[in-house]
XYZ file of N, CA and C in Angstrom:
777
model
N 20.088 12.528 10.289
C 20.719 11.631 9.326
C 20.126 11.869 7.945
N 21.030 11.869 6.813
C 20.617 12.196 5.655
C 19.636 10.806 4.916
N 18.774 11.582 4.195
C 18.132 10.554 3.044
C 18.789 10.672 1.727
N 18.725 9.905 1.225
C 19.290 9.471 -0.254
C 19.034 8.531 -1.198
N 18.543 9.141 -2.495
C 18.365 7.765 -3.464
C 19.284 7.145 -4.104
N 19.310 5.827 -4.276
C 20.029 4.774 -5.238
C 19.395 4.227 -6.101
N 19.866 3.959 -7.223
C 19.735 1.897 -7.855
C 20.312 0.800 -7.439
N 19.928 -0.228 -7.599
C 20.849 -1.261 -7.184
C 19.602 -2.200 -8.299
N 20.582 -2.762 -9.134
C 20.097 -3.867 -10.107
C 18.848 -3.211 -10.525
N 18.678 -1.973 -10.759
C 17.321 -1.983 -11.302
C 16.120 -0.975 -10.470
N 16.714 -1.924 -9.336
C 15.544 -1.329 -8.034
C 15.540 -0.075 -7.727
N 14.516 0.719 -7.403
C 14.769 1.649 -6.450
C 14.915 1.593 -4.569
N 16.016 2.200 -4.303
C 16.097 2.289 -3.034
C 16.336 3.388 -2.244
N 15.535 3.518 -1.143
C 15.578 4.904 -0.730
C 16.626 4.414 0.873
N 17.711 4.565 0.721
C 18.623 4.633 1.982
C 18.391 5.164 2.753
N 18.878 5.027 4.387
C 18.856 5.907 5.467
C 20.293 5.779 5.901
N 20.797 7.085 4.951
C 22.387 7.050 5.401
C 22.702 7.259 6.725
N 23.320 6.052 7.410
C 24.432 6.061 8.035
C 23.845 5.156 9.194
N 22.800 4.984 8.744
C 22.084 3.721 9.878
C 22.462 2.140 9.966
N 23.042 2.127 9.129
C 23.965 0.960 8.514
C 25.401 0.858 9.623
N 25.626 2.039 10.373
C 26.798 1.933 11.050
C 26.313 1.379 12.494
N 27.266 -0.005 12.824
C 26.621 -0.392 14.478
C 27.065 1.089 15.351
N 27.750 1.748 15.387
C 28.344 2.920 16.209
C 26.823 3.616 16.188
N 26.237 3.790 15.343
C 24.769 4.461 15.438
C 23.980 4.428 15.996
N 23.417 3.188 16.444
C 22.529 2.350 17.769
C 22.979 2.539 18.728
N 21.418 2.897 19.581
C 21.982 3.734 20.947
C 21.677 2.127 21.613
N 22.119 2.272 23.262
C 21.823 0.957 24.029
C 20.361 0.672 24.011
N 20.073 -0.603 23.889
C 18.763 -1.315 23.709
C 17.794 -1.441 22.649
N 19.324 -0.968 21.521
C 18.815 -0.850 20.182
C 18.922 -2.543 19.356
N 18.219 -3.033 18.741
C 18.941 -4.157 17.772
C 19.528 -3.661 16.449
N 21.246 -4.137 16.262
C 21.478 -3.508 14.935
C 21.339 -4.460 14.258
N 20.985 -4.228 12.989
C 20.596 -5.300 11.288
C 21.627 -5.382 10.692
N 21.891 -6.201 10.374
C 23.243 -6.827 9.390
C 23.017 -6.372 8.405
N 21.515 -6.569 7.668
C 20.950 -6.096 6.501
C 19.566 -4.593 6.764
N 19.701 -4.100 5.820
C 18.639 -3.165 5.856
C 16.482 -4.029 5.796
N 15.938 -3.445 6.246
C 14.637 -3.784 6.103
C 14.755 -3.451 4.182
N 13.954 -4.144 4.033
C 13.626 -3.697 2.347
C 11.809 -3.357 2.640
N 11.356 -2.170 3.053
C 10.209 -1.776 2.818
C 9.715 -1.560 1.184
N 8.188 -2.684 1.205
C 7.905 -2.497 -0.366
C 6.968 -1.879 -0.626
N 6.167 -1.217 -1.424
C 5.047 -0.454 -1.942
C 5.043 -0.278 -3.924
N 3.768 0.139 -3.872
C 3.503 0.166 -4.958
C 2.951 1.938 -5.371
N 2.830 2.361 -6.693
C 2.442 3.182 -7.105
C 1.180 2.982 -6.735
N 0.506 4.276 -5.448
C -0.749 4.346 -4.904
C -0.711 5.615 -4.084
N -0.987 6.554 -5.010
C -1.162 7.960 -4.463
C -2.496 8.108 -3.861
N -2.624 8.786 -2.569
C -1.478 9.987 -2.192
C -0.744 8.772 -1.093
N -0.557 7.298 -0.970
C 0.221 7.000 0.349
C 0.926 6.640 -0.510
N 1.680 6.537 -1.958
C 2.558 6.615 -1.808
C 2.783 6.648 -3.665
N 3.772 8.163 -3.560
C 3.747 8.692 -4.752
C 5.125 8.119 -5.628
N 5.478 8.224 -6.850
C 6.384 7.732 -7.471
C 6.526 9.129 -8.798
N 7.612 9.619 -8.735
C 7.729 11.138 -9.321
C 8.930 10.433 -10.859
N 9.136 11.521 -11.183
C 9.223 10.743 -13.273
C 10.875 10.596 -12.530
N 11.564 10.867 -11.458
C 12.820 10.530 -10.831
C 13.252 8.782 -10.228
N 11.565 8.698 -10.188
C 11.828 7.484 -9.543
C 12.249 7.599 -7.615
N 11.769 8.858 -7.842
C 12.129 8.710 -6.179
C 10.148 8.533 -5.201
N 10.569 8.002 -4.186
C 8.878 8.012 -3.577
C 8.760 8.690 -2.377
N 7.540 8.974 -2.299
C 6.938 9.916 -1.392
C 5.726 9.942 -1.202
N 4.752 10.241 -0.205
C 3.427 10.360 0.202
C 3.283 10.005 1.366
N 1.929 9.712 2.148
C 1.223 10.024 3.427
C 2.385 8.853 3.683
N 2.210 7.663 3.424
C 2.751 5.940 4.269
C 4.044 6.056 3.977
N 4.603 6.446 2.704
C 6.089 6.471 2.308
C 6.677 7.396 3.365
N 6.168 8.540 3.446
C 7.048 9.413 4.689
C 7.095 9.126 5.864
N 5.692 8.093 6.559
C 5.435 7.850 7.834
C 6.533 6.714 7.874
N 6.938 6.007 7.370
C 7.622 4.446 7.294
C 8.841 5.238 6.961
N 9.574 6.221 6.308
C 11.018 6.848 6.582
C 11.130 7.683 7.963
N 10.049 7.792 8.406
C 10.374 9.012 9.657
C 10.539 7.386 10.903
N 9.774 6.360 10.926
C 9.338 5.380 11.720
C 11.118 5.008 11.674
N 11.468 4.515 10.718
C 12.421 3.941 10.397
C 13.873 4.527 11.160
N 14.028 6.262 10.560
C 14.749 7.018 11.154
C 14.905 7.046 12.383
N 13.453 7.614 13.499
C 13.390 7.795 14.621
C 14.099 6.155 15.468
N 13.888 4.982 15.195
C 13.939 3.793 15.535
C 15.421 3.617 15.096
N 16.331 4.297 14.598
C 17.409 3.396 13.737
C 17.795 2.372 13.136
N 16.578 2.397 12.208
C 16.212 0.899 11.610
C 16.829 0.977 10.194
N 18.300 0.564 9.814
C 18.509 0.458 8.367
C 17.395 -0.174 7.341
N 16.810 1.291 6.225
C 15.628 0.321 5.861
C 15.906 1.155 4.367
N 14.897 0.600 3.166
C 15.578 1.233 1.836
C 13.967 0.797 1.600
N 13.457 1.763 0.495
C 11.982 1.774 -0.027
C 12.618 1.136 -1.720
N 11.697 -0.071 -2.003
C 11.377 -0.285 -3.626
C 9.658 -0.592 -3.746
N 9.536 0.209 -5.290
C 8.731 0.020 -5.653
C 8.631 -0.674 -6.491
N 7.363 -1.963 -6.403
C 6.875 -3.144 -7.329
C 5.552 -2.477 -7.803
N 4.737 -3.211 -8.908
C 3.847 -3.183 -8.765
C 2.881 -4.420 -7.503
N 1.796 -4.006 -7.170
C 1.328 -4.580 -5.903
C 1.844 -6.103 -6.011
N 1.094 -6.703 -7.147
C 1.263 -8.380 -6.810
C 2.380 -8.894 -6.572
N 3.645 -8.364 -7.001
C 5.260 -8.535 -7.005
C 5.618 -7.946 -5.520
N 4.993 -7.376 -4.934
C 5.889 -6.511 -4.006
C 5.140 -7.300 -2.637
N 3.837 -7.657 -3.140
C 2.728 -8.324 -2.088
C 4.223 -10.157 -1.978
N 3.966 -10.422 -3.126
C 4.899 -11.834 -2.983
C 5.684 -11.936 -2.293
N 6.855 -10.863 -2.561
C 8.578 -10.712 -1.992
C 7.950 -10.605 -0.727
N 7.035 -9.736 0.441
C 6.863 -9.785 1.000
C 6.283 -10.768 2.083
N 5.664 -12.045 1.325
C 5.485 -13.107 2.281
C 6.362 -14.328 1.737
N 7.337 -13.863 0.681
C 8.171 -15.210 0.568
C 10.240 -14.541 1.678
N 10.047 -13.539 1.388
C 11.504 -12.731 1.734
C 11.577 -12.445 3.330
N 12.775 -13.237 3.871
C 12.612 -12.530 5.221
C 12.986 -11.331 5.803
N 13.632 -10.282 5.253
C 14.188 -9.149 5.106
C 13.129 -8.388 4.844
N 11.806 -8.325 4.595
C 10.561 -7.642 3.379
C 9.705 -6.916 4.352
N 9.229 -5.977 3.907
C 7.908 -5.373 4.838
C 7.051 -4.855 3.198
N 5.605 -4.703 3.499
C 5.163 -4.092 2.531
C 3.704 -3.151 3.259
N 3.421 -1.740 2.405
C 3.363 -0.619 2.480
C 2.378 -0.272 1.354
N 1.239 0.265 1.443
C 0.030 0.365 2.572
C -0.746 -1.003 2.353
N -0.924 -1.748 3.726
C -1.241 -2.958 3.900
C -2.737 -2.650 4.682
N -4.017 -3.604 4.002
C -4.978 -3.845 4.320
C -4.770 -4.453 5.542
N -5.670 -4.651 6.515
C -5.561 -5.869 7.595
C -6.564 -6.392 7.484
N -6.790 -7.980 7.210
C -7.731 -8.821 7.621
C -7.679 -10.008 7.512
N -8.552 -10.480 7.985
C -8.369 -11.934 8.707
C -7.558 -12.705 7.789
N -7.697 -13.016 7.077
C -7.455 -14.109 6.336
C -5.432 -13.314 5.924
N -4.952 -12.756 6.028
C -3.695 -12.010 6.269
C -3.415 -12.153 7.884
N -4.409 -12.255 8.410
C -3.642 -11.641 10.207
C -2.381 -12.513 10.391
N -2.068 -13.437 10.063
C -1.205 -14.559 10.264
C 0.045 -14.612 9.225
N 0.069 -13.971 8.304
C 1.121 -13.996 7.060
C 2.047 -13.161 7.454
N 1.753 -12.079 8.824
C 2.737 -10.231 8.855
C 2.844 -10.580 9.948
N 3.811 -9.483 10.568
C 3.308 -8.797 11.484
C 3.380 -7.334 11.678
N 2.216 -7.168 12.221
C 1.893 -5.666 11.585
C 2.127 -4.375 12.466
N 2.339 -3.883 11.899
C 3.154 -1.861 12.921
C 1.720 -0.919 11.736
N 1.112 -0.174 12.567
C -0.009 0.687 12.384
C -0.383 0.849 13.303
N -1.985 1.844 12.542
C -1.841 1.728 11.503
C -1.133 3.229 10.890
N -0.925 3.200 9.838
C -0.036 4.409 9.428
C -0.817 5.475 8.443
N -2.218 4.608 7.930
C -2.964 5.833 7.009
C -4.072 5.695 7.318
N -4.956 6.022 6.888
C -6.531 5.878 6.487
C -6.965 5.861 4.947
N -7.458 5.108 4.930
C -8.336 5.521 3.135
C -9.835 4.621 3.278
N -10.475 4.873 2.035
C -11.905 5.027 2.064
C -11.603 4.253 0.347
N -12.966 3.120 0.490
C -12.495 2.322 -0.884
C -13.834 2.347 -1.186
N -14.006 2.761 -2.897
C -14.555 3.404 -3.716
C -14.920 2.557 -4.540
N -16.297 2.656 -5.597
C -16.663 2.179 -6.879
C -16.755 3.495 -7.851
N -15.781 3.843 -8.707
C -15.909 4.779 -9.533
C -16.769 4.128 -10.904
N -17.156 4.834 -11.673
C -18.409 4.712 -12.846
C -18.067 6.267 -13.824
N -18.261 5.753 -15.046
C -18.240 6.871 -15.626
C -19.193 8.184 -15.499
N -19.371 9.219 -16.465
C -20.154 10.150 -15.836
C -21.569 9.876 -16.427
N -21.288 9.139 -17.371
C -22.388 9.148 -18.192
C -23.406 7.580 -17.750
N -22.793 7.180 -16.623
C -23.493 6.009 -16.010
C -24.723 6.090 -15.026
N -26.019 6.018 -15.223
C -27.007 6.259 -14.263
C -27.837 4.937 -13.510
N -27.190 3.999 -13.230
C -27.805 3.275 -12.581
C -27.259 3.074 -10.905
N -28.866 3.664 -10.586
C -28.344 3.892 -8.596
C -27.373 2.133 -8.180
N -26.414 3.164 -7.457
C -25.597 1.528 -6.575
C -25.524 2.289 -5.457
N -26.356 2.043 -4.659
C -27.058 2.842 -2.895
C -25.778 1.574 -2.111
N -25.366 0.154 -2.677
C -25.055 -0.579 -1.666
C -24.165 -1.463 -2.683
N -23.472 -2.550 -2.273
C -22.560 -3.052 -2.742
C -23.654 -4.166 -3.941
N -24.524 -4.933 -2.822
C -25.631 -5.930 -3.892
C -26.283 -4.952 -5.226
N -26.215 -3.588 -5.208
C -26.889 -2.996 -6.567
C -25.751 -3.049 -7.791
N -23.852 -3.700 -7.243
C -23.318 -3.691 -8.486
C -23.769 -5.359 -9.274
N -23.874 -6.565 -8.217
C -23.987 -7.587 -8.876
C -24.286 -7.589 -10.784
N -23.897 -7.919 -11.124
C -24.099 -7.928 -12.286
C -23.113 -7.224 -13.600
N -22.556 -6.577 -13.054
C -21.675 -5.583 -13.563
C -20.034 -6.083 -13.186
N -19.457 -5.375 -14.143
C -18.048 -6.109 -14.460
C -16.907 -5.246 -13.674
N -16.505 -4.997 -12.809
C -15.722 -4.100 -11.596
C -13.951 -4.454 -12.037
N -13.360 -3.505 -12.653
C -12.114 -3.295 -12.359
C -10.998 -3.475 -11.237
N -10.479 -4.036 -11.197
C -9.118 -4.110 -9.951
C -7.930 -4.397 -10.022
N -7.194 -4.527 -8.764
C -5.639 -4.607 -8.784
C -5.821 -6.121 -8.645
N -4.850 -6.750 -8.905
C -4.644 -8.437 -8.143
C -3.975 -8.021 -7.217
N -4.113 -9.078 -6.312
C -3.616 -9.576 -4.869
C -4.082 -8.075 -4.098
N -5.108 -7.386 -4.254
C -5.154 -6.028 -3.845
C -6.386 -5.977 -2.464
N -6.520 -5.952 -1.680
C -7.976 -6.082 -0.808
C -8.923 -5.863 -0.637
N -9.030 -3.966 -1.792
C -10.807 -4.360 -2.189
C -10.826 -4.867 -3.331
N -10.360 -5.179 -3.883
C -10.698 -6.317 -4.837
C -10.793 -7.797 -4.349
N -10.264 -8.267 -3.394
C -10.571 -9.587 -3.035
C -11.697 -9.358 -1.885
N -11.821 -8.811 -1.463
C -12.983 -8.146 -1.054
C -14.337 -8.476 -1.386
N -14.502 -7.822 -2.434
C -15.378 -7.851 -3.669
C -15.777 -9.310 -4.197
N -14.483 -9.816 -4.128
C -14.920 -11.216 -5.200
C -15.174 -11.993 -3.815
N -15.032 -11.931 -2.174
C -15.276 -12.871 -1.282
C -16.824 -12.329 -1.426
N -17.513 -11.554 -1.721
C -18.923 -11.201 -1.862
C -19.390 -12.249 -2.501
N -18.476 -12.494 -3.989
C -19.286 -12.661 -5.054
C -19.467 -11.629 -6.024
N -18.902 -10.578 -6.319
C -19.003 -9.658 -7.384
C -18.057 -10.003 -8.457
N -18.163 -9.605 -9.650
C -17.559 -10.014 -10.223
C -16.479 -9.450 -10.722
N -14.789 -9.268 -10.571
C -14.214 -8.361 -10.447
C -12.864 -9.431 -11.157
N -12.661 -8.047 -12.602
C -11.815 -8.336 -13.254
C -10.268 -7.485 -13.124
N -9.478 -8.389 -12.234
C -7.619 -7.512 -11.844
C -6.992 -8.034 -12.927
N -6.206 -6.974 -12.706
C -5.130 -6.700 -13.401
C -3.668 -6.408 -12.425
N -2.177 -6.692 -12.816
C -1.553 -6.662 -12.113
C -1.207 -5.060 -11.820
N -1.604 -4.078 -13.027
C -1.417 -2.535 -12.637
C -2.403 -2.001 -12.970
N -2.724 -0.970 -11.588
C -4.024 -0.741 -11.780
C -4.097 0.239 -12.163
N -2.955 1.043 -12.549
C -3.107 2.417 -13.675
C -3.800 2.315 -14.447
N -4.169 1.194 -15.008
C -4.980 0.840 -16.582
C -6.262 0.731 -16.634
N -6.709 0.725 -15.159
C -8.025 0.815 -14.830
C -8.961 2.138 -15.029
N -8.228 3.421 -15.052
C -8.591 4.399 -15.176
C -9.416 4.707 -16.574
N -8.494 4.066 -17.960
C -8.790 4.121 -19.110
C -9.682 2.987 -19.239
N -9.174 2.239 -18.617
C -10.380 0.861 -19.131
C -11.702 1.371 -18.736
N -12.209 1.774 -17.494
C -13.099 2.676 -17.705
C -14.153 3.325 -18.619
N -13.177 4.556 -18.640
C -13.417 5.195 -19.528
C -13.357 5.227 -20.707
N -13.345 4.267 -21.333
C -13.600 3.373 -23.052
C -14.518 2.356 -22.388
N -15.183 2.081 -21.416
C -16.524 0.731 -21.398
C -16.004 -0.475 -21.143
N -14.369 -0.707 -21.149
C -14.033 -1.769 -20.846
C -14.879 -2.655 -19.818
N -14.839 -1.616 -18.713
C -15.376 -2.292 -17.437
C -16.334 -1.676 -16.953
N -17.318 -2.040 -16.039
C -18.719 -1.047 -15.580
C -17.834 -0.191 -14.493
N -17.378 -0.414 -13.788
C -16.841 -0.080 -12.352
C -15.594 -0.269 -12.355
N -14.723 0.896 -11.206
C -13.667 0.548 -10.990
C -13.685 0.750 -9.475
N -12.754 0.060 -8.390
C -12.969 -0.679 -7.279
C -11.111 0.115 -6.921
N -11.424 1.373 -6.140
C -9.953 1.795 -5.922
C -10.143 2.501 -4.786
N -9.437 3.212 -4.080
C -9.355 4.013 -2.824
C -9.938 5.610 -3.547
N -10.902 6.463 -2.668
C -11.650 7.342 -3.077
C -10.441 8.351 -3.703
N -8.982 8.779 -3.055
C -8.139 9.740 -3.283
C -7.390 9.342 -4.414
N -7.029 8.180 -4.487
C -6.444 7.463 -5.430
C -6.494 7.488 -6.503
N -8.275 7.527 -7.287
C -8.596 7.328 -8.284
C -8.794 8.621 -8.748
N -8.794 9.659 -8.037
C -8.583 10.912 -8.255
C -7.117 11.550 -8.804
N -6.355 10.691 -8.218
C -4.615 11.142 -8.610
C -4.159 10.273 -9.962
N -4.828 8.979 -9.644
C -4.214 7.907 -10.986
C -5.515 8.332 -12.275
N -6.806 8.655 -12.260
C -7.235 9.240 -13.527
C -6.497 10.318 -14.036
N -6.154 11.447 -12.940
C -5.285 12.750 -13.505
C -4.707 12.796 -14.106
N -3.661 11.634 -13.693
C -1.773 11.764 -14.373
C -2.403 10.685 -15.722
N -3.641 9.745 -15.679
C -3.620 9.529 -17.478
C -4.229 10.459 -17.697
N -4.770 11.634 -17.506
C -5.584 12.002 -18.119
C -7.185 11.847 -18.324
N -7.617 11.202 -17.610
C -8.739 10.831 -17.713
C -9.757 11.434 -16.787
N -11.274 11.906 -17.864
C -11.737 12.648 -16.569
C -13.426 12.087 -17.271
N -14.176 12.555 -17.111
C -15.479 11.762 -16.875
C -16.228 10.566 -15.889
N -15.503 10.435 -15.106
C -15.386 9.302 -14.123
C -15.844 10.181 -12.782
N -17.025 8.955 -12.400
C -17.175 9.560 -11.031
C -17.400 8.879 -9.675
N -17.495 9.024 -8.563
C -17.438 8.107 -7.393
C -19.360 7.727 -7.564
N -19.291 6.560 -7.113
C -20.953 5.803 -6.838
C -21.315 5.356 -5.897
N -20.128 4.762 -4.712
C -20.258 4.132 -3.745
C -19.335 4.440 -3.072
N -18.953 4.776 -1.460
C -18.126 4.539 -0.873
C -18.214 3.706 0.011
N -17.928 2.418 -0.143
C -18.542 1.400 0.824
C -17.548 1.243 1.900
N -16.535 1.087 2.248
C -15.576 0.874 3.444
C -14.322 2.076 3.863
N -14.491 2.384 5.061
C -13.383 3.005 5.191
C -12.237 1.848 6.083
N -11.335 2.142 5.952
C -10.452 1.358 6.582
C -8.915 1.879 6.829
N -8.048 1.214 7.742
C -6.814 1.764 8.202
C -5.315 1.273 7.449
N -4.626 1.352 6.926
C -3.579 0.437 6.411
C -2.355 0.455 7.426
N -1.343 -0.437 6.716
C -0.351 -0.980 8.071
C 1.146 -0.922 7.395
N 1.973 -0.749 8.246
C 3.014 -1.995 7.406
C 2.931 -3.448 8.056
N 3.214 -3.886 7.009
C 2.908 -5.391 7.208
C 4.302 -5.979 6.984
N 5.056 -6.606 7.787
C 6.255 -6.991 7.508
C 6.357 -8.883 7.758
N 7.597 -9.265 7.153
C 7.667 -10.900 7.375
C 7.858 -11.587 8.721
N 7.136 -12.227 8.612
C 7.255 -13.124 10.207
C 9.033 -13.223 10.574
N 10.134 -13.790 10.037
C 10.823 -13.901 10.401
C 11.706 -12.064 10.506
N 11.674 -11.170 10.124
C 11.957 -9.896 10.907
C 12.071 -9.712 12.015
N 13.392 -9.542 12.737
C 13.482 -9.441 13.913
C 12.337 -9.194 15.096
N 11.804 -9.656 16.007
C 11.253 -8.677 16.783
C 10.947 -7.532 17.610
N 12.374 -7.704 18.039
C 12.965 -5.998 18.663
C 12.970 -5.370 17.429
N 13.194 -5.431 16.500
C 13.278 -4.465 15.015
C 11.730 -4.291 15.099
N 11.058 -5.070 15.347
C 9.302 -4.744 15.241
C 8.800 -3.608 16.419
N 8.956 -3.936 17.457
C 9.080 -3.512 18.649
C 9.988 -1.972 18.567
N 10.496 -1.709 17.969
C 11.361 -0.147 18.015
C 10.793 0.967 16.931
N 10.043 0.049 15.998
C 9.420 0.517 14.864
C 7.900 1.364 15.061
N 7.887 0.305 16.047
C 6.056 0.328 16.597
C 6.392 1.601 17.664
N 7.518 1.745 18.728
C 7.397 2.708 19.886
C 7.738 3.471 18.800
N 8.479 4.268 17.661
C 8.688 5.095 16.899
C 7.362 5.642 16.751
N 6.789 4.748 15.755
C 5.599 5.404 15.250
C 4.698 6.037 16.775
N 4.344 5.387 17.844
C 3.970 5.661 18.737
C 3.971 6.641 19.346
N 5.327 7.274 19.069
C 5.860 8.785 19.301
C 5.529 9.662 18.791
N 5.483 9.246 17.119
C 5.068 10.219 16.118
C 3.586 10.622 16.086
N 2.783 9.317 16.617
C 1.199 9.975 16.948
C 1.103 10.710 17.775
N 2.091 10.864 19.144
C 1.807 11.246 20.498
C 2.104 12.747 20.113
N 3.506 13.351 19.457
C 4.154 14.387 18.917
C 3.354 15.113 17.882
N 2.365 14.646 17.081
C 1.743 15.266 16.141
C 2.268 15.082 14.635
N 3.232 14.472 14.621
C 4.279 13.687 13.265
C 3.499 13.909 12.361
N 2.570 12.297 12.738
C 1.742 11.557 12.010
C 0.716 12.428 11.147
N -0.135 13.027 12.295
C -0.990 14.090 11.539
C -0.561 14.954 11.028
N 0.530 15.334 11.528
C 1.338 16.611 10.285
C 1.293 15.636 8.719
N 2.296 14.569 8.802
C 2.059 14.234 7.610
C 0.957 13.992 6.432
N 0.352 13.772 7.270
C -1.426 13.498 6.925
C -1.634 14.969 5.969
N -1.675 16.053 6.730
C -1.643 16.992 6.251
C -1.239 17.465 5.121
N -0.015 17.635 5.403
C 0.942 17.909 4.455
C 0.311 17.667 3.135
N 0.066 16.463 3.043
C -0.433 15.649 1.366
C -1.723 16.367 0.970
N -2.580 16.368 2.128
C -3.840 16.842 2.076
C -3.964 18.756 1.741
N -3.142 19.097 1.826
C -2.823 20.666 1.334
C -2.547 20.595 -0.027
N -1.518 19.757 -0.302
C -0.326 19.601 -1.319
C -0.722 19.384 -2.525
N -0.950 17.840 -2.521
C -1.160 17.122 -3.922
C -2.334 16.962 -3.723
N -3.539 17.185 -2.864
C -4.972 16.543 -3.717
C -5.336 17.001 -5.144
N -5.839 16.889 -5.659
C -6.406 17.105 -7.266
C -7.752 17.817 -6.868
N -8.857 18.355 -7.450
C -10.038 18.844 -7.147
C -10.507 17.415 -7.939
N -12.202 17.288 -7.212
C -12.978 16.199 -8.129
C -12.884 16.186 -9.085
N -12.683 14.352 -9.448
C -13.245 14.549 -10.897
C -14.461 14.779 -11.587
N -14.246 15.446 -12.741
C -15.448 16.092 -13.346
C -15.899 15.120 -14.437
C-alpha cells in the first residue's frame, strides 16, 4: 500500500493510502471510521522533519511500518512537543511519538513499545570545565529544556534547576551564547539539532539515563486497534524490521561529534 503526503488545515499528514477502505481489513481486523492521528515532534534521529515538511526517522518509520503491517488507518502531524503532548491526552483519536514511560504517565496512555532507545544527556559548552561525574555536581547551574518533555521534568523532580522552553531548537544557541549552563537533550539529538543551527563548540558532560520510548496513545483508542498495533510491531522485532530500521538511521544521518 502506498504512502503519501498531505495538508489538511495547516497540518501535516502522512496517509496510509487505502487503509481507509473497510474492503482492506482482513477477518479479525477492527476497521476505524477515523484514522489514528499519530503525533511527534521535531526530534532527530526518531523523528526527522525535512524543509518538505514530510517526516521520517528511527520511531516515525517504526509507527508507519506498525501501522501498515496492522491495517491501521493512521496519518503523522508534527507539533512542537507541548502541543502534540496535550492533543494527545485531551483527543481521543491521538497517539504521541517518542514517548518516555513513567510512573507518573503510566495511567494517561496506553502504551505499544518500546519502539527506540535513546540515552539523555547534559551538553556544556567547550569551553566549560567544571567536572559533573553525576547529576548532584549540576545543582547550581541553570539547565536548558523542552516543556512537558521527560528529562526535563526529570531533572526538576530532582530539584535541578531547569529552564523549558516550548522548542527546544533554541536550546542549542542559548547555549552557546551563556544563556544557560547546560542543556538537558537526548545524546544523538543534540548532535543533529546543534548541526542544522549551526552550532558547534558544545559538548556532552554527563550521560545520566538511558531509556526506551513508546507510542503512547489515548485511553479511549480502540483496544483491538491497540492489540493489532502491538502484534505488528511484535513481528517486526521477531523479522528483524525493527533493527533494520535502527540501522538504517545509524549509517545514514548520524553527524560525527560535536567539536
Amino acid at each position: 500500500m502506498s504512502v503519501q503526503y498531505s495538508q489538511r488545515r495547516g497540518r501535516l499528514r502522512l496517509l496510509l493510502a487505502g487503509l481507509l477502505l473497510l474492503a482492506s481489513t482482513t477477518p479479525g481486523q477492527a476497521p476505524c471510521a477515523e484514522p489514528l492521528r499519530m503525533l511527534t515532534n521535531d526530534n532527530p534521529p526518531f523523528s526527522i522533519i525535512d524543509a518538505g515538511q514530510h517526516v521520517s526517522g528511527i520511531s516515525a518509520d517504526v509507527v508507519v511500518e506498525m501501522a501498515r503491517r496492522a491495517q491501521v488507518p493512521a496519518t503523522i502531524e508534527h507539533y512542537p512537543w507541548p502541543r502534540a503532548y496535550e492533543m494527545a491526552l485531551n483527543e481521543a483519536d491521538a497517539c504521541i511519538f517518542s514517548t518516555s514511560r513513567s510512573a507518573d504517565r503510566e495511567a494517561l496512555f496506553q502504551w505499544i513499545g518500546p519502539i527506540a532507545a535513546n540515552s539523555w544527556a547534559l551538553f556544556a559548552r567547550r569551553d566549560f570545565d567544571r567536572a559533573v561525574p553525576n547529576l548532584d555536581a549540576a545543582r547550581g547551574l541553570v539547565i536548558g529544556g523542552q516543556l512537558q518533555e521527560a528529562k526535563a521534568l526529570y531533572l526538576k523532580q530532582l530539584g535541578l534547576a531547569v529552564d523549558t522552553l516550548p522548542d527546544d531548537d533554541l536550546n542549542p544557541r542559548r547555549l552557546a551564547e551563556g544563556r544557560i549552563d547546560l542543556w538537558v537533550t537526548g545524546l544523538d539529538t543534540a548532535r543533529m539539532k546543534a548541526a542544522a543551527k549551526g552550532v558547534t563548540g558544545i559538548k556532552p558532560v554527563l550521560v545520566f539515563r538511558n531509556v526506551e520510548t513508546y507510542l503512547a496513545c489515548n485511553p479511549a483508542v480502540r483496544r483491538d486497534t491497540i492489540e493489532l498495533l502491538r502484534r505488528a510491531l511484535d513481528a517486526m522485532r521477531a523479522d528483524g524490521k525493527l533493527a533494520a530500521i535502527s540501522q538504517h538511521y545509524a549509517d545514514l544521518v548520524m553527524p560525527p561529534p560535536i567539536n
